[in-house]
Amino acid sequence: MVTLLEAEPDIARAQFKGDQTWFWAEMAENLNPLGPPVRTPDIWRRVWFDYKCAVKKKLRVNKKSLTATGGGPCKQVPLNEVEERLANLTNLRATVAGNSARSFGMPSVVDQNNNNNEQTDLEPIPEEEQQVCVSPPVKRTKRKQTEAVLRQNQEMVELMKNHIEIQKKMLELQQETVIALREATEQLKIANNRMNNVE
């Protein structure tokens, strides 16, 4: 999943404007054949969102443990390789740490207030060299479709159970066919032997 999203970083960072249906449909086509779970494109999209949230939570825990005081065990949560790739792809570390205007070559509002509009020692960076990192506002909505997703998952489980039952019946029929063929072959041999004896 992360590999496919690395090819489309704007979608991974939720900065893609326009219809993404084609991408998530392609994602479902690539991931569903790998085995359970089998999910719809919308559910795979939700899985990506939830995974990003989980990695962001780990990064917040790590940031909090760096500033913690007092004794006790270290609460650092190491990221695995895939989580590292996700953090780099979506720039989560900068989101958790918080971007200041100074890091982009501009004085911060605090600097402007402290200096009372005096000149700062920062040289302005030409516009073509400035990198503007603007994250779209994250809309926190309740999971309105939880019941629909649960219903859809239950339907998929039922379909998988039916598929397994059909496969079992097919296997039984194949075994019965093999037994019937063996018996027919034995009967033919007996009949051929009798005809040879008669002649």
mmCIF file with all atom_site columns, C-alpha atoms in Angstrom:
data_model
loop_
_atom_site.group_PDB
_atom_site.id
_atom_site.type_symbol
_atom_site.label_atom_id
_atom_site.label_alt_id
_atom_site.label_comp_id
_atom_site.label_asym_id
_atom_site.label_entity_id
_atom_site.label_seq_id
_atom_site.pdbx_PDB_ins_code
_atom_site.Cartn_x
_atom_site.Cartn_y
_atom_site.Cartn_z
_atom_site.occupancy
_atom_site.B_iso_or_equiv
_atom_site.pdbx_formal_charge
_atom_site.auth_seq_id
_atom_site.auth_comp_id
_atom_site.auth_asym_id
_atom_site.auth_atom_id
_atom_site.pdbx_PDB_model_num
ATOM 1   C CA . MET A 1 1   ? 0.000   0.000   0.000   1.00 0.00 ? 1   MET A CA 1
ATOM 2   C CA . VAL A 1 2   ? 2.765   2.443   0.946   1.00 0.00 ? 2   VAL A CA 1
ATOM 3   C CA . THR A 1 3   ? 4.646   1.598   -2.268  1.00 0.00 ? 3   THR A CA 1
ATOM 4   C CA . LEU A 1 4   ? 1.594   2.457   -4.394  1.00 0.00 ? 4   LEU A CA 1
ATOM 5   C CA . LEU A 1 5   ? 1.052   5.713   -2.490  1.00 0.00 ? 5   LEU A CA 1
ATOM 6   C CA . GLU A 1 6   ? 4.714   6.683   -2.883  1.00 0.00 ? 6   GLU A CA 1
ATOM 7   C CA . ALA A 1 7   ? 3.972   6.869   -6.621  1.00 0.00 ? 7   ALA A CA 1
ATOM 8   C CA . GLU A 1 8   ? 1.142   9.349   -5.881  1.00 0.00 ? 8   GLU A CA 1
ATOM 9   C CA . PRO A 1 9   ? 2.473   11.561  -3.043  1.00 0.00 ? 9   PRO A CA 1
ATOM 10  C CA . ASP A 1 10  ? -0.267  14.192  -3.425  1.00 0.00 ? 10  ASP A CA 1
ATOM 11  C CA . ILE A 1 11  ? -2.934  11.593  -2.693  1.00 0.00 ? 11  ILE A CA 1
ATOM 12  C CA . ALA A 1 12  ? -0.873  10.216  0.201   1.00 0.00 ? 12  ALA A CA 1
ATOM 13  C CA . ARG A 1 13  ? -0.642  13.709  1.743   1.00 0.00 ? 13  ARG A CA 1
ATOM 14  C CA . ALA A 1 14  ? -4.335  14.502  1.080   1.00 0.00 ? 14  ALA A CA 1
ATOM 15  C CA . GLN A 1 15  ? -3.316  17.385  -1.201  1.00 0.00 ? 15  GLN A CA 1
ATOM 16  C CA . PHE A 1 16  ? -4.752  15.957  -4.424  1.00 0.00 ? 16  PHE A CA 1
ATOM 17  C CA . LYS A 1 17  ? -7.647  18.013  -5.740  1.00 0.00 ? 17  LYS A CA 1
ATOM 18  C CA . GLY A 1 18  ? -10.075 16.127  -7.895  1.00 0.00 ? 18  GLY A CA 1
ATOM 19  C CA . ASP A 1 19  ? -11.581 12.672  -8.197  1.00 0.00 ? 19  ASP A CA 1
ATOM 20  C CA . GLN A 1 20  ? -9.466  9.938   -6.583  1.00 0.00 ? 20  GLN A CA 1
ATOM 21  C CA . THR A 1 21  ? -11.879 7.083   -7.284  1.00 0.00 ? 21  THR A CA 1
ATOM 22  C CA . TRP A 1 22  ? -9.619  5.620   -9.979  1.00 0.00 ? 22  TRP A CA 1
ATOM 23  C CA . PHE A 1 23  ? -6.645  5.448   -7.601  1.00 0.00 ? 23  PHE A CA 1
ATOM 24  C CA . TRP A 1 24  ? -8.459  3.691   -4.752  1.00 0.00 ? 24  TRP A CA 1
ATOM 25  C CA . ALA A 1 25  ? -10.126 1.294   -7.205  1.00 0.00 ? 25  ALA A CA 1
ATOM 26  C CA . GLU A 1 26  ? -6.639  0.425   -8.498  1.00 0.00 ? 26  GLU A CA 1
ATOM 27  C CA . MET A 1 27  ? -5.446  0.054   -4.899  1.00 0.00 ? 27  MET A CA 1
ATOM 28  C CA . ALA A 1 28  ? -8.248  -2.432  -4.176  1.00 0.00 ? 28  ALA A CA 1
ATOM 29  C CA . GLU A 1 29  ? -7.415  -4.370  -7.368  1.00 0.00 ? 29  GLU A CA 1
ATOM 30  C CA . ASN A 1 30  ? -3.778  -4.661  -6.289  1.00 0.00 ? 30  ASN A CA 1
ATOM 31  C CA . LEU A 1 31  ? -4.341  -5.499  -2.599  1.00 0.00 ? 31  LEU A CA 1
ATOM 32  C CA . ASN A 1 32  ? -7.464  -7.701  -2.605  1.00 0.00 ? 32  ASN A CA 1
ATOM 33  C CA . PRO A 1 33  ? -5.844  -10.618 -4.535  1.00 0.00 ? 33  PRO A CA 1
ATOM 34  C CA . LEU A 1 34  ? -3.181  -10.833 -1.793  1.00 0.00 ? 34  LEU A CA 1
ATOM 35  C CA . GLY A 1 35  ? -5.764  -12.445 0.441   1.00 0.00 ? 35  GLY A CA 1
ATOM 36  C CA . PRO A 1 36  ? -7.951  -11.582 3.386   1.00 0.00 ? 36  PRO A CA 1
ATOM 37  C CA . PRO A 1 37  ? -8.959  -8.982  4.119   1.00 0.00 ? 37  PRO A CA 1
ATOM 38  C CA . VAL A 1 38  ? -10.813 -8.133  0.915   1.00 0.00 ? 38  VAL A CA 1
ATOM 39  C CA . ARG A 1 39  ? -11.987 -4.523  1.002   1.00 0.00 ? 39  ARG A CA 1
ATOM 40  C CA . THR A 1 40  ? -13.725 -1.967  -1.188  1.00 0.00 ? 40  THR A CA 1
ATOM 41  C CA . PRO A 1 41  ? -11.827 1.094   -2.467  1.00 0.00 ? 41  PRO A CA 1
ATOM 42  C CA . ASP A 1 42  ? -13.506 3.317   0.160   1.00 0.00 ? 42  ASP A CA 1
ATOM 43  C CA . ILE A 1 43  ? -12.449 1.010   2.975   1.00 0.00 ? 43  ILE A CA 1
ATOM 44  C CA . TRP A 1 44  ? -8.837  0.886   1.684   1.00 0.00 ? 44  TRP A CA 1
ATOM 45  C CA . ARG A 1 45  ? -8.890  4.695   1.719   1.00 0.00 ? 45  ARG A CA 1
ATOM 46  C CA . ARG A 1 46  ? -10.061 4.609   5.345   1.00 0.00 ? 46  ARG A CA 1
ATOM 47  C CA . VAL A 1 47  ? -7.331  2.067   6.185   1.00 0.00 ? 47  VAL A CA 1
ATOM 48  C CA . TRP A 1 48  ? -4.707  4.513   4.860   1.00 0.00 ? 48  TRP A CA 1
ATOM 49  C CA . PHE A 1 49  ? -6.178  7.351   6.930   1.00 0.00 ? 49  PHE A CA 1
ATOM 50  C CA . ASP A 1 50  ? -6.235  5.198   10.086  1.00 0.00 ? 50  ASP A CA 1
ATOM 51  C CA . TYR A 1 51  ? -2.667  3.997   9.481   1.00 0.00 ? 51  TYR A CA 1
ATOM 52  C CA . LYS A 1 52  ? -1.450  7.597   9.139   1.00 0.00 ? 52  LYS A CA 1
ATOM 53  C CA . CYS A 1 53  ? -3.210  8.459   12.408  1.00 0.00 ? 53  CYS A CA 1
ATOM 54  C CA . ALA A 1 54  ? -1.552  5.511   14.171  1.00 0.00 ? 54  ALA A CA 1
ATOM 55  C CA . VAL A 1 55  ? 1.930   6.564   13.004  1.00 0.00 ? 55  VAL A CA 1
ATOM 56  C CA . LYS A 1 56  ? 1.218   10.184  13.951  1.00 0.00 ? 56  LYS A CA 1
ATOM 57  C CA . LYS A 1 57  ? 0.197   9.024   17.428  1.00 0.00 ? 57  LYS A CA 1
ATOM 58  C CA . LYS A 1 58  ? 3.516   7.161   17.807  1.00 0.00 ? 58  LYS A CA 1
ATOM 59  C CA . LEU A 1 59  ? 5.419   10.285  16.763  1.00 0.00 ? 59  LEU A CA 1
ATOM 60  C CA . ARG A 1 60  ? 3.499   12.365  19.320  1.00 0.00 ? 60  ARG A CA 1
ATOM 61  C CA . VAL A 1 61  ? 4.332   9.853   22.058  1.00 0.00 ? 61  VAL A CA 1
ATOM 62  C CA . ASN A 1 62  ? 8.003   10.042  21.058  1.00 0.00 ? 62  ASN A CA 1
ATOM 63  C CA . LYS A 1 63  ? 7.945   13.850  21.084  1.00 0.00 ? 63  LYS A CA 1
ATOM 64  C CA . LYS A 1 64  ? 6.268   13.890  24.493  1.00 0.00 ? 64  LYS A CA 1
ATOM 65  C CA . SER A 1 65  ? 8.814   11.434  25.943  1.00 0.00 ? 65  SER A CA 1
ATOM 66  C CA . LEU A 1 66  ? 11.688  13.713  24.878  1.00 0.00 ? 66  LEU A CA 1
ATOM 67  C CA . THR A 1 67  ? 10.344  16.581  26.963  1.00 0.00 ? 67  THR A CA 1
ATOM 68  C CA . ALA A 1 68  ? 9.204   14.449  29.903  1.00 0.00 ? 68  ALA A CA 1
ATOM 69  C CA . THR A 1 69  ? 10.851  14.952  33.271  1.00 0.00 ? 69  THR A CA 1
ATOM 70  C CA . GLY A 1 70  ? 11.351  12.559  36.125  1.00 0.00 ? 70  GLY A CA 1
ATOM 71  C CA . GLY A 1 71  ? 12.307  8.921   36.284  1.00 0.00 ? 71  GLY A CA 1
ATOM 72  C CA . GLY A 1 72  ? 10.724  5.820   34.896  1.00 0.00 ? 72  GLY A CA 1
ATOM 73  C CA . PRO A 1 73  ? 11.202  3.748   31.773  1.00 0.00 ? 73  PRO A CA 1
ATOM 74  C CA . CYS A 1 74  ? 11.748  5.298   28.352  1.00 0.00 ? 74  CYS A CA 1
ATOM 75  C CA . LYS A 1 75  ? 8.471   5.641   26.480  1.00 0.00 ? 75  LYS A CA 1
ATOM 76  C CA . GLN A 1 76  ? 10.003  5.953   23.000  1.00 0.00 ? 76  GLN A CA 1
ATOM 77  C CA . VAL A 1 77  ? 8.077   3.872   20.440  1.00 0.00 ? 77  VAL A CA 1
ATOM 78  C CA . PRO A 1 78  ? 10.342  2.856   17.544  1.00 0.00 ? 78  PRO A CA 1
ATOM 79  C CA . LEU A 1 79  ? 8.869   3.024   14.045  1.00 0.00 ? 79  LEU A CA 1
ATOM 80  C CA . ASN A 1 80  ? 9.290   0.042   11.763  1.00 0.00 ? 80  ASN A CA 1
ATOM 81  C CA . GLU A 1 81  ? 10.528  0.397   8.168   1.00 0.00 ? 81  GLU A CA 1
ATOM 82  C CA . VAL A 1 82  ? 7.055   0.850   6.632   1.00 0.00 ? 82  VAL A CA 1
ATOM 83  C CA . GLU A 1 83  ? 6.079   3.424   9.259   1.00 0.00 ? 83  GLU A CA 1
ATOM 84  C CA . GLU A 1 84  ? 9.327   5.331   8.591   1.00 0.00 ? 84  GLU A CA 1
ATOM 85  C CA . ARG A 1 85  ? 8.483   5.398   4.874   1.00 0.00 ? 85  ARG A CA 1
ATOM 86  C CA . LEU A 1 86  ? 4.974   6.641   5.670   1.00 0.00 ? 86  LEU A CA 1
ATOM 87  C CA . ALA A 1 87  ? 6.314   9.363   7.997   1.00 0.00 ? 87  ALA A CA 1
ATOM 88  C CA . ASN A 1 88  ? 8.751   10.541  5.317   1.00 0.00 ? 88  ASN A CA 1
ATOM 89  C CA . LEU A 1 89  ? 6.136   10.383  2.556   1.00 0.00 ? 89  LEU A CA 1
ATOM 90  C CA . THR A 1 90  ? 3.518   12.394  4.435   1.00 0.00 ? 90  THR A CA 1
ATOM 91  C CA . ASN A 1 91  ? 5.934   14.683  6.317   1.00 0.00 ? 91  ASN A CA 1
ATOM 92  C CA . LEU A 1 92  ? 4.340   13.676  9.632   1.00 0.00 ? 92  LEU A CA 1
ATOM 93  C CA . ARG A 1 93  ? 7.382   14.602  11.702  1.00 0.00 ? 93  ARG A CA 1
ATOM 94  C CA . ALA A 1 94  ? 7.068   18.232  10.632  1.00 0.00 ? 94  ALA A CA 1
ATOM 95  C CA . THR A 1 95  ? 3.350   18.130  11.398  1.00 0.00 ? 95  THR A CA 1
ATOM 96  C CA . VAL A 1 96  ? 3.952   16.763  14.891  1.00 0.00 ? 96  VAL A CA 1
ATOM 97  C CA . ALA A 1 97  ? 6.912   19.046  15.632  1.00 0.00 ? 97  ALA A CA 1
ATOM 98  C CA . GLY A 1 98  ? 5.122   22.097  14.231  1.00 0.00 ? 98  GLY A CA 1
ATOM 99  C CA . ASN A 1 99  ? 6.501   24.227  11.419  1.00 0.00 ? 99  ASN A CA 1
ATOM 100 C CA . SER A 1 100 ? 7.643   27.718  12.285  1.00 0.00 ? 100 SER A CA 1
ATOM 101 C CA . ALA A 1 101 ? 7.794   30.560  9.796   1.00 0.00 ? 101 ALA A CA 1
ATOM 102 C CA . ARG A 1 102 ? 11.519  30.997  10.561  1.00 0.00 ? 102 ARG A CA 1
ATOM 103 C CA . SER A 1 103 ? 12.279  27.567  9.059   1.00 0.00 ? 103 SER A CA 1
ATOM 104 C CA . PHE A 1 104 ? 10.986  28.835  5.726   1.00 0.00 ? 104 PHE A CA 1
ATOM 105 C CA . GLY A 1 105 ? 13.156  31.967  5.686   1.00 0.00 ? 105 GLY A CA 1
ATOM 106 C CA . MET A 1 106 ? 10.604  34.412  7.068   1.00 0.00 ? 106 MET A CA 1
ATOM 107 C CA . PRO A 1 107 ? 10.518  36.031  10.503  1.00 0.00 ? 107 PRO A CA 1
ATOM 108 C CA . SER A 1 108 ? 7.850   34.671  12.773  1.00 0.00 ? 108 SER A CA 1
ATOM 109 C CA . VAL A 1 109 ? 5.061   36.801  14.211  1.00 0.00 ? 109 VAL A CA 1
ATOM 110 C CA . VAL A 1 110 ? 6.745   36.621  17.642  1.00 0.00 ? 110 VAL A CA 1
ATOM 111 C CA . ASP A 1 111 ? 9.994   38.019  16.168  1.00 0.00 ? 111 ASP A CA 1
ATOM 112 C CA . GLN A 1 112 ? 8.114   40.873  14.525  1.00 0.00 ? 112 GLN A CA 1
ATOM 113 C CA . ASN A 1 113 ? 6.373   41.784  17.783  1.00 0.00 ? 113 ASN A CA 1
ATOM 114 C CA . ASN A 1 114 ? 9.570   41.574  19.857  1.00 0.00 ? 114 ASN A CA 1
ATOM 115 C CA . ASN A 1 115 ? 11.556  43.739  17.466  1.00 0.00 ? 115 ASN A CA 1
ATOM 116 C CA . ASN A 1 116 ? 8.821   46.360  17.150  1.00 0.00 ? 116 ASN A CA 1
ATOM 117 C CA . ASN A 1 117 ? 9.113   46.373  13.367  1.00 0.00 ? 117 ASN A CA 1
ATOM 118 C CA . GLU A 1 118 ? 12.919  46.651  13.509  1.00 0.00 ? 118 GLU A CA 1
ATOM 119 C CA . GLN A 1 119 ? 15.049  45.001  10.817  1.00 0.00 ? 119 GLN A CA 1
ATOM 120 C CA . THR A 1 120 ? 15.747  41.324  11.420  1.00 0.00 ? 120 THR A CA 1
ATOM 121 C CA . ASP A 1 121 ? 19.074  39.729  10.601  1.00 0.00 ? 121 ASP A CA 1
ATOM 122 C CA . LEU A 1 122 ? 17.411  37.307  8.189   1.00 0.00 ? 122 LEU A CA 1
ATOM 123 C CA . GLU A 1 123 ? 17.924  37.884  4.500   1.00 0.00 ? 123 GLU A CA 1
ATOM 124 C CA . PRO A 1 124 ? 14.777  37.416  2.454   1.00 0.00 ? 124 PRO A CA 1
ATOM 125 C CA . ILE A 1 125 ? 14.793  34.341  0.237   1.00 0.00 ? 125 ILE A CA 1
ATOM 126 C CA . PRO A 1 126 ? 13.755  34.873  -3.399  1.00 0.00 ? 126 PRO A CA 1
ATOM 127 C CA . GLU A 1 127 ? 10.240  33.646  -4.111  1.00 0.00 ? 127 GLU A CA 1
ATOM 128 C CA . GLU A 1 128 ? 11.406  30.959  -6.575  1.00 0.00 ? 128 GLU A CA 1
ATOM 129 C CA . GLU A 1 129 ? 13.621  29.406  -3.857  1.00 0.00 ? 129 GLU A CA 1
ATOM 130 C CA . GLN A 1 130 ? 11.034  29.479  -1.099  1.00 0.00 ? 130 GLN A CA 1
ATOM 131 C CA . GLN A 1 131 ? 9.346   26.174  -0.330  1.00 0.00 ? 131 GLN A CA 1
ATOM 132 C CA . VAL A 1 132 ? 5.882   26.658  0.944   1.00 0.00 ? 132 VAL A CA 1
ATOM 133 C CA . CYS A 1 133 ? 4.559   23.746  2.935   1.00 0.00 ? 133 CYS A CA 1
ATOM 134 C CA . VAL A 1 134 ? 0.879   24.306  3.428   1.00 0.00 ? 134 VAL A CA 1
ATOM 135 C CA . SER A 1 135 ? -1.100  21.395  4.781   1.00 0.00 ? 135 SER A CA 1
ATOM 136 C CA . PRO A 1 136 ? -4.789  21.375  4.030   1.00 0.00 ? 136 PRO A CA 1
ATOM 137 C CA . PRO A 1 137 ? -6.959  21.671  7.127   1.00 0.00 ? 137 PRO A CA 1
ATOM 138 C CA . VAL A 1 138 ? -7.827  18.273  8.507   1.00 0.00 ? 138 VAL A CA 1
ATOM 139 C CA . LYS A 1 139 ? -11.534 17.829  8.865   1.00 0.00 ? 139 LYS A CA 1
ATOM 140 C CA . ARG A 1 140 ? -12.372 15.663  11.834  1.00 0.00 ? 140 ARG A CA 1
ATOM 141 C CA . THR A 1 141 ? -15.684 14.043  11.090  1.00 0.00 ? 141 THR A CA 1
ATOM 142 C CA . LYS A 1 142 ? -17.392 11.289  12.966  1.00 0.00 ? 142 LYS A CA 1
ATOM 143 C CA . ARG A 1 143 ? -17.496 7.917   11.339  1.00 0.00 ? 143 ARG A CA 1
ATOM 144 C CA . LYS A 1 144 ? -20.941 8.200   9.860   1.00 0.00 ? 144 LYS A CA 1
ATOM 145 C CA . GLN A 1 145 ? -20.550 5.124   7.711   1.00 0.00 ? 145 GLN A CA 1
ATOM 146 C CA . THR A 1 146 ? -19.564 2.715   10.499  1.00 0.00 ? 146 THR A CA 1
ATOM 147 C CA . GLU A 1 147 ? -22.764 0.704   10.238  1.00 0.00 ? 147 GLU A CA 1
ATOM 148 C CA . ALA A 1 148 ? -22.502 0.546   6.451   1.00 0.00 ? 148 ALA A CA 1
ATOM 149 C CA . VAL A 1 149 ? -18.879 -0.596  6.679   1.00 0.00 ? 149 VAL A CA 1
ATOM 150 C CA . LEU A 1 150 ? -19.747 -3.258  9.271   1.00 0.00 ? 150 LEU A CA 1
ATOM 151 C CA . ARG A 1 151 ? -22.626 -4.480  7.128   1.00 0.00 ? 151 ARG A CA 1
ATOM 152 C CA . GLN A 1 152 ? -20.338 -4.610  4.106   1.00 0.00 ? 152 GLN A CA 1
ATOM 153 C CA . ASN A 1 153 ? -17.703 -6.561  6.054   1.00 0.00 ? 153 ASN A CA 1
ATOM 154 C CA . GLN A 1 154 ? -20.348 -9.032  7.257   1.00 0.00 ? 154 GLN A CA 1
ATOM 155 C CA . GLU A 1 155 ? -21.543 -9.520  3.683   1.00 0.00 ? 155 GLU A CA 1
ATOM 156 C CA . MET A 1 156 ? -17.967 -10.188 2.565   1.00 0.00 ? 156 MET A CA 1
ATOM 157 C CA . VAL A 1 157 ? -17.498 -12.730 5.365   1.00 0.00 ? 157 VAL A CA 1
ATOM 158 C CA . GLU A 1 158 ? -20.734 -14.474 4.334   1.00 0.00 ? 158 GLU A CA 1
ATOM 159 C CA . LEU A 1 159 ? -19.596 -14.543 0.697   1.00 0.00 ? 159 LEU A CA 1
ATOM 160 C CA . MET A 1 160 ? -16.269 -16.055 1.724   1.00 0.00 ? 160 MET A CA 1
ATOM 161 C CA . LYS A 1 161 ? -18.044 -18.715 3.826   1.00 0.00 ? 161 LYS A CA 1
ATOM 162 C CA . ASN A 1 162 ? -20.308 -19.584 0.883   1.00 0.00 ? 162 ASN A CA 1
ATOM 163 C CA . HIS A 1 163 ? -17.274 -19.772 -1.396  1.00 0.00 ? 163 HIS A CA 1
ATOM 164 C CA . ILE A 1 164 ? -15.542 -22.179 1.004   1.00 0.00 ? 164 ILE A CA 1
ATOM 165 C CA . GLU A 1 165 ? -18.686 -24.362 1.213   1.00 0.00 ? 165 GLU A CA 1
ATOM 166 C CA . ILE A 1 166 ? -18.921 -24.494 -2.586  1.00 0.00 ? 166 ILE A CA 1
ATOM 167 C CA . GLN A 1 167 ? -15.259 -25.503 -2.804  1.00 0.00 ? 167 GLN A CA 1
ATOM 168 C CA . LYS A 1 168 ? -15.815 -28.290 -0.244  1.00 0.00 ? 168 LYS A CA 1
ATOM 169 C CA . LYS A 1 169 ? -18.809 -29.618 -2.228  1.00 0.00 ? 169 LYS A CA 1
ATOM 170 C CA . MET A 1 170 ? -16.801 -29.503 -5.458  1.00 0.00 ? 170 MET A CA 1
ATOM 171 C CA . LEU A 1 171 ? -13.994 -31.478 -3.787  1.00 0.00 ? 171 LEU A CA 1
ATOM 172 C CA . GLU A 1 172 ? -16.490 -34.095 -2.529  1.00 0.00 ? 172 GLU A CA 1
ATOM 173 C CA . LEU A 1 173 ? -17.980 -34.394 -6.034  1.00 0.00 ? 173 LEU A CA 1
ATOM 174 C CA . GLN A 1 174 ? -14.511 -34.826 -7.531  1.00 0.00 ? 174 GLN A CA 1
ATOM 175 C CA . GLN A 1 175 ? -13.724 -37.596 -5.029  1.00 0.00 ? 175 GLN A CA 1
ATOM 176 C CA . GLU A 1 176 ? -17.039 -39.339 -5.795  1.00 0.00 ? 176 GLU A CA 1
ATOM 177 C CA . THR A 1 177 ? -16.312 -39.053 -9.536  1.00 0.00 ? 177 THR A CA 1
ATOM 178 C CA . VAL A 1 178 ? -12.858 -40.615 -9.072  1.00 0.00 ? 178 VAL A CA 1
ATOM 179 C CA . ILE A 1 179 ? -14.361 -43.514 -7.087  1.00 0.00 ? 179 ILE A CA 1
ATOM 180 C CA . ALA A 1 180 ? -17.094 -44.027 -9.730  1.00 0.00 ? 180 ALA A CA 1
ATOM 181 C CA . LEU A 1 181 ? -14.474 -44.038 -12.521 1.00 0.00 ? 181 LEU A CA 1
ATOM 182 C CA . ARG A 1 182 ? -12.401 -46.646 -10.666 1.00 0.00 ? 182 ARG A CA 1
ATOM 183 C CA . GLU A 1 183 ? -15.440 -48.872 -10.220 1.00 0.00 ? 183 GLU A CA 1
ATOM 184 C CA . ALA A 1 184 ? -16.407 -48.486 -13.890 1.00 0.00 ? 184 ALA A CA 1
ATOM 185 C CA . THR A 1 185 ? -12.844 -49.336 -14.945 1.00 0.00 ? 185 THR A CA 1
ATOM 186 C CA . GLU A 1 186 ? -12.899 -52.485 -12.762 1.00 0.00 ? 186 GLU A CA 1
ATOM 187 C CA . GLN A 1 187 ? -16.274 -53.494 -14.263 1.00 0.00 ? 187 GLN A CA 1
ATOM 188 C CA . LEU A 1 188 ? -14.888 -53.028 -17.788 1.00 0.00 ? 188 LEU A CA 1
ATOM 189 C CA . LYS A 1 189 ? -11.847 -55.184 -16.957 1.00 0.00 ? 189 LYS A CA 1
ATOM 190 C CA . ILE A 1 190 ? -14.101 -57.944 -15.574 1.00 0.00 ? 190 ILE A CA 1
ATOM 191 C CA . ALA A 1 191 ? -16.351 -57.763 -18.650 1.00 0.00 ? 191 ALA A CA 1
ATOM 192 C CA . ASN A 1 192 ? -13.309 -57.920 -21.017 1.00 0.00 ? 192 ASN A CA 1
ATOM 193 C CA . ASN A 1 193 ? -11.907 -60.950 -19.134 1.00 0.00 ? 193 ASN A CA 1
ATOM 194 C CA . ARG A 1 194 ? -15.243 -62.787 -19.421 1.00 0.00 ? 194 ARG A CA 1
ATOM 195 C CA . MET A 1 195 ? -15.475 -62.084 -23.150 1.00 0.00 ? 195 MET A CA 1
ATOM 196 C CA . ASN A 1 196 ? -11.889 -63.297 -23.657 1.00 0.00 ? 196 ASN A CA 1
ATOM 197 C CA . ASN A 1 197 ? -12.692 -66.489 -21.710 1.00 0.00 ? 197 ASN A CA 1
ATOM 198 C CA . VAL A 1 198 ? -15.825 -67.118 -23.784 1.00 0.00 ? 198 VAL A CA 1
ATOM 199 C CA . GLU A 1 199 ? -13.884 -66.801 -27.053 1.00 0.00 ? 199 GLU A CA 1
#
